[in-house]
Short mmCIF file of C-alpha atoms in Angstrom, two decimals:
data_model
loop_
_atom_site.label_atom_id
_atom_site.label_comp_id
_atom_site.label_asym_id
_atom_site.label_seq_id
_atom_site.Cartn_x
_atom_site.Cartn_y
_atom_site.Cartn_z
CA UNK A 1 88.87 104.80 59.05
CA UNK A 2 91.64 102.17 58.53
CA UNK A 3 94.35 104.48 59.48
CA UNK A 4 94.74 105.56 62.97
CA UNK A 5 97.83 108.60 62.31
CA UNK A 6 96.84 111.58 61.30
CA UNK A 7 97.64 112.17 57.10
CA UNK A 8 100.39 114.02 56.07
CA UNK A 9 100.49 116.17 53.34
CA UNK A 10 101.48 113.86 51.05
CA UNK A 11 98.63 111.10 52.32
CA UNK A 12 95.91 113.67 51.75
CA UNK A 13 96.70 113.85 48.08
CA UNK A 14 97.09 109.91 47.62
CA UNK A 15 93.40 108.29 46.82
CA UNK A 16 94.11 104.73 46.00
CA UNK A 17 90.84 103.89 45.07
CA UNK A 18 87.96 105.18 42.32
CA UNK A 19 85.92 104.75 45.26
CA UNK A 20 87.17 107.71 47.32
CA UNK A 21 88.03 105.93 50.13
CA UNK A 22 91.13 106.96 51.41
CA UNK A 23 94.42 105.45 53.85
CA UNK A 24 97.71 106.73 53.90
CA UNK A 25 100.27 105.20 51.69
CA UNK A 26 102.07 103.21 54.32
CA UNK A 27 98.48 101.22 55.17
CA UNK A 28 98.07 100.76 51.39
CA UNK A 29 101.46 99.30 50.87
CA UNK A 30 100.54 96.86 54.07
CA UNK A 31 97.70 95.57 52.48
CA UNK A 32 99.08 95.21 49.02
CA UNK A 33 101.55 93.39 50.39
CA UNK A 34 99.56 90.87 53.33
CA UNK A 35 96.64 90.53 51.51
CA UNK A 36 96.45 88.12 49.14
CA UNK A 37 94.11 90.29 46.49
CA UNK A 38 94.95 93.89 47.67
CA UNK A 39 90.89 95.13 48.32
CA UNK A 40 89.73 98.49 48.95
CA UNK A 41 88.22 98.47 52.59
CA UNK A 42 85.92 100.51 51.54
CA UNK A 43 84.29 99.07 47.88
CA UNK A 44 86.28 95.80 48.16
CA UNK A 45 87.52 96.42 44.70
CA UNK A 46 90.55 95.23 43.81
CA UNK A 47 93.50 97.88 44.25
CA UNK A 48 94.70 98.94 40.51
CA UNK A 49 97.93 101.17 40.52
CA UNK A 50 96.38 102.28 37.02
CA UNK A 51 93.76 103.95 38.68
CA UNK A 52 95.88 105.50 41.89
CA UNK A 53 95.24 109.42 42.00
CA UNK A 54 98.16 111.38 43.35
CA UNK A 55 98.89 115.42 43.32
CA UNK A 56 102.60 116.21 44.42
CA UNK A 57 101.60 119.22 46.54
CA UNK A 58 102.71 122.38 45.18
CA UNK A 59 105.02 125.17 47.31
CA UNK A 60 102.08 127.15 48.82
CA UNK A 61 100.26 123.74 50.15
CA UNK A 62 103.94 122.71 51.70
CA UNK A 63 104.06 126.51 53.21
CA UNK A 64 100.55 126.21 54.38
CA UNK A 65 101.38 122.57 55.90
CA UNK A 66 104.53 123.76 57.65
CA UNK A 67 102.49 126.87 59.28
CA UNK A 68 99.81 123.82 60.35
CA UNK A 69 102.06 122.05 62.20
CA UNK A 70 103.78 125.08 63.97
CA UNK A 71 100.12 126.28 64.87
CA UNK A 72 99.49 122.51 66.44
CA UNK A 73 103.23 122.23 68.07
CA UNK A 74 102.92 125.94 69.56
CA UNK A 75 98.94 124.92 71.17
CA UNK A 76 100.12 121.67 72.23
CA UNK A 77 103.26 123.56 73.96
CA UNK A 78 100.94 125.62 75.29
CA UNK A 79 98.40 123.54 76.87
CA UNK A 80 101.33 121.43 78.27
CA UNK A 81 102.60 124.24 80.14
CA UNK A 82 99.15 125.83 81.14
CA UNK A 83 98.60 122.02 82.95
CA UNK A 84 102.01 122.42 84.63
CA UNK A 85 101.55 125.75 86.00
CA UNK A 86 97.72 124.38 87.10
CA UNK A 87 99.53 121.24 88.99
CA UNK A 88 102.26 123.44 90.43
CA UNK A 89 99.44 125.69 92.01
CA UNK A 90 97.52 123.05 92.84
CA UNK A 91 100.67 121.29 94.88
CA UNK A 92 101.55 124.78 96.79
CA UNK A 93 97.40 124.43 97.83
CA UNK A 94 98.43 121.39 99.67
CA UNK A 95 101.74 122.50 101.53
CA UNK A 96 99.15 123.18 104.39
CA UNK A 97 97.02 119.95 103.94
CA UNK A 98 97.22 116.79 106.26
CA UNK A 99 95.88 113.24 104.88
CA UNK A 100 94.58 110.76 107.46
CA UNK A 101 96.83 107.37 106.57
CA UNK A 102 94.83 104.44 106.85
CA UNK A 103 97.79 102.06 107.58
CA UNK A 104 99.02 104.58 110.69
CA UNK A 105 97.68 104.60 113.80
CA UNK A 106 98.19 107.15 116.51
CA UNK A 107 98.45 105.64 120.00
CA UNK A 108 98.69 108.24 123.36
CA UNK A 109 98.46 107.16 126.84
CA UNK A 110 101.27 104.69 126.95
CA UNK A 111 103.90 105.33 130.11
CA UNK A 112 106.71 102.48 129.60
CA UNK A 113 108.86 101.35 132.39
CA UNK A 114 111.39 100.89 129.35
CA UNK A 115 113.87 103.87 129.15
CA UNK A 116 116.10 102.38 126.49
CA UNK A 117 114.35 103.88 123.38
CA UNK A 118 115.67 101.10 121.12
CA UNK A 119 114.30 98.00 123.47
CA UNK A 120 111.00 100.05 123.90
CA UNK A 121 110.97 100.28 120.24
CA UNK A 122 111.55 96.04 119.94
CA UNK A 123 109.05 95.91 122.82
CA UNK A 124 106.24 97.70 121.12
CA UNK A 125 107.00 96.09 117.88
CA UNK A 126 106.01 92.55 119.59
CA UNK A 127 103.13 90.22 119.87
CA UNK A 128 102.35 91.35 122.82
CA UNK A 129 101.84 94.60 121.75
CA UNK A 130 100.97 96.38 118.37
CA UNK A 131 102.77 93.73 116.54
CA UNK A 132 99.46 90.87 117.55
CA UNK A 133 97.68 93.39 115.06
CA UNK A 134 99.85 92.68 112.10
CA UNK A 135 103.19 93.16 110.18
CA UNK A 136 104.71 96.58 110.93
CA UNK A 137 106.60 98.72 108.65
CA UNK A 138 107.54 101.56 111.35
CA UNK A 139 107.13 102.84 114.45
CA UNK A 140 107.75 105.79 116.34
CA UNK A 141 107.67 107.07 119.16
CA UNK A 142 106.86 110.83 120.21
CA UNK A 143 108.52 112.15 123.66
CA UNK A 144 106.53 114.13 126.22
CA UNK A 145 107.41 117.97 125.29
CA UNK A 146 109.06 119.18 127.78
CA UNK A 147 106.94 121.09 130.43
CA UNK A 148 103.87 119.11 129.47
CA UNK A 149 101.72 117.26 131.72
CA UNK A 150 104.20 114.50 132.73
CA UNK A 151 101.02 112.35 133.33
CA UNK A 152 99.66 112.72 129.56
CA UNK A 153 102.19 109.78 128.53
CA UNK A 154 103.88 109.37 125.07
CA UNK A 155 102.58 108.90 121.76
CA UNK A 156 103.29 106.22 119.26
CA UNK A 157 102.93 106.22 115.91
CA UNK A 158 102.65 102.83 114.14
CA UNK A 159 102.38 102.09 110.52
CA UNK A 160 100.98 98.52 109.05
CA UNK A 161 101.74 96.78 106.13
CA UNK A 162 98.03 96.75 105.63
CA UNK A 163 95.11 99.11 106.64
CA UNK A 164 93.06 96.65 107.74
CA UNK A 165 95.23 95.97 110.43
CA UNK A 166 95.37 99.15 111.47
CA UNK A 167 91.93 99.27 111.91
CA UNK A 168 91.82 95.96 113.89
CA UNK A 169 94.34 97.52 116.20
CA UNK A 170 92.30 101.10 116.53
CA UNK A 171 89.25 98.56 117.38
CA UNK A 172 91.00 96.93 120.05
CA UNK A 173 93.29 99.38 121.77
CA UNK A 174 91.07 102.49 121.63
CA UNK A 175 89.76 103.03 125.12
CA UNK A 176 91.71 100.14 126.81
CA UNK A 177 92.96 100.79 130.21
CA UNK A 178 96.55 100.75 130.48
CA UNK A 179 96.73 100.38 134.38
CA UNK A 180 95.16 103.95 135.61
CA UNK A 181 95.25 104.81 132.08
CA UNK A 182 92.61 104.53 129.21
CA UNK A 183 94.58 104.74 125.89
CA UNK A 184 93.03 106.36 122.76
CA UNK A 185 93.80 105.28 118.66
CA UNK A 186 93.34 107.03 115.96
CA UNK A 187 94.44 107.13 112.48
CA UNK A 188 97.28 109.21 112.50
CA UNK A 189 97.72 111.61 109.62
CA UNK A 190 100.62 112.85 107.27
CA UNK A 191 101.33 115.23 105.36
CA UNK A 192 103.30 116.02 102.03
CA UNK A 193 106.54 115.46 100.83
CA UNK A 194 108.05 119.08 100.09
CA UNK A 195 109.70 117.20 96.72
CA UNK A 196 106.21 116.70 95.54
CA UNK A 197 105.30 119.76 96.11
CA UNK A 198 108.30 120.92 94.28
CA UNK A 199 107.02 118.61 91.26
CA UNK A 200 110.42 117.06 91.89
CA UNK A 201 111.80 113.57 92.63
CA UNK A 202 111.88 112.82 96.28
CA UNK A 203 115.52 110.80 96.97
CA UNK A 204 115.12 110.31 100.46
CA UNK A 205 114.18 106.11 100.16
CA UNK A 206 113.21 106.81 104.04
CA UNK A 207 110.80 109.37 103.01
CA UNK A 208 107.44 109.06 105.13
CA UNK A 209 105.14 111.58 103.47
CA UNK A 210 103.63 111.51 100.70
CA UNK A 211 104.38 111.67 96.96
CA UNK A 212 100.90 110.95 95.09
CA UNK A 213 97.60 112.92 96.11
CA UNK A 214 95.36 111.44 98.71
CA UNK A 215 91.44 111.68 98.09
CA UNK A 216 89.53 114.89 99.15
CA UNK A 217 87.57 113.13 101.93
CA UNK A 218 90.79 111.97 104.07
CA UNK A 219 92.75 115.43 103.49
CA UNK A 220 91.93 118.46 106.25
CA UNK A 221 93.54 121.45 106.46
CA UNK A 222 95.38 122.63 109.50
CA UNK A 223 92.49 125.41 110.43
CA UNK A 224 90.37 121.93 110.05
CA UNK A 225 92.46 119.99 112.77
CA UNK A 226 92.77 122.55 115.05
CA UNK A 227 88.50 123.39 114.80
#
C-alpha cells in the first residue's frame, strides 16, 4: 500500500478510484498535485473526481470509531506500563550483580615507598608505571584495611581509555615480581549505579558505575564471586 498511516474514519470511506484501490485523501491530493497526470497506483488510470466514491460516516460508525481508538490508546497504555514494571524488576535483579569492566584493571601487591597519596597517584599514573600501557581515565587506590596482613600490599584500580590497553597491561604486570613481591591483574569489576536502578537520571558527572546493562557473560552475582 501507498500509504504508510493507518486510515481514519474518514479515509476508509474515500475510494478514489473505480479500481478499488484505495490511499487516504492526503496521499491522493499529493499525487494530484506532483504528478503530472494524477494515476491510480494501482490501475494507472487516470484519477477522475467524477468517479470519486465517498460515504460521510454516519453517528454510530463515529461512536464505533471513537470506542476503537480508546480500545487501542487503553492496550497501548497498557503494554507501556506492563514493560515498565518488567524493566523496573528486572533493574532491582541486578542491585546484587557485578560486571567485569574491560577497560579496569585490578592491580594488588604494590607496597610504595610514596606516602603522599596525591604524588603516588601522579607516580602510578606515569610511563613508568601503568601509564606505558595507555591513556588513563582514573585511578585509585585501595588502603590496606586496617588489621589486615600489613604484608598483602595495596590495591589499585586503573581504568583505560581503551580495553585493549587494559589487557596489554593485565598481560604484562600479572605475575611480575615487584621486589619480594609477585603482583597479580585482573579485570576489576563494577557494579550498578543505584539511579539506574531507580530508572532515574544519574547527576553525579563523576559517577563510576554503570548506567546501561552489561552482557550476561561478564555479569556474576555476589554468591558467584565469593564461590
Amino acid at each position: 500500500p501507498l500509504c504508510i498511516e493507518e486510515f481514519d474514519l474518514s479515509d476508509k470511506n474515500f475510494k478514489p478510484c473505480p479500481c478499488g484501490y484505495q490511499i487516504c485523501q492526503f496521499c491522493y491530493n499529493n499525487i494530484k498535485t506532483h504528478s503530472e497526470e494524477g494515476r491510480c497506483p494501482n490501475c494507472r488510470r487516470v484519477y477522475d473526481e467524477s468517479t470519486i466514491q465517498y460515504k460521510v460516516p454516519d453517528a454510530d460508525e463515529f461512536k464505533a470509531d471513537l470506542a476503537l481508538k480508546h480500545r487501542k490508546a487503553a492496550a497501548a497504555k497498557k503494554k507501556e506500563a506492563e514493560k515498565r514494571e518488567i524493566e523496573a524488576s528486572s533493574r532491582k535483579n541486578l542491585a546484587g550483580v557485578r560486571v567485569v569492566q574491560k577497560n579496569l584493571v585490578y592491580v594488588i601487591g604494590l607496597n610504595p615507598t610514596i606516602r603522599d597519596e596525591n604524588q603516588l597517584l601522579l607516580t602510578l599514573r606515569g610511563r613508568d608505571y601503568f601509564g606505558q600501557y595507555g591513556d588513563i581515565e582514573k585511578i585509585v587506590v585501595s588502603k590496606a584495611k586496617p588489621g589486615g596482613n600489613p604484608n598483602q600490599g595495596i590495591g589499585v584500580y586503573v581504568t583505560y581509555a581503551r580495553k585493549a590497553d587494559a589487557a596489554t597491561c593485565i598481560a604484562a604486570v600479572d605475575g611480575s615480581a615487584n621486589g619480594d613481591r609477585v603482583l597479580r591483574a585482573q579485570y576489576g569489576t563494577t557494579k550498578y549505579c543505584s539511579s539506574f536502578l531507580r530508572n532515574e537520571q544519574c547527576h553525579n558527572r563523576n559517577c563510576t558505575f554503570l548506567h546501561e546493562t552489561g552482557e550476561d557473560s561478564d555479569s556474576y552475582s555476589r554468591q558467584d564471586l565469593s564461590s
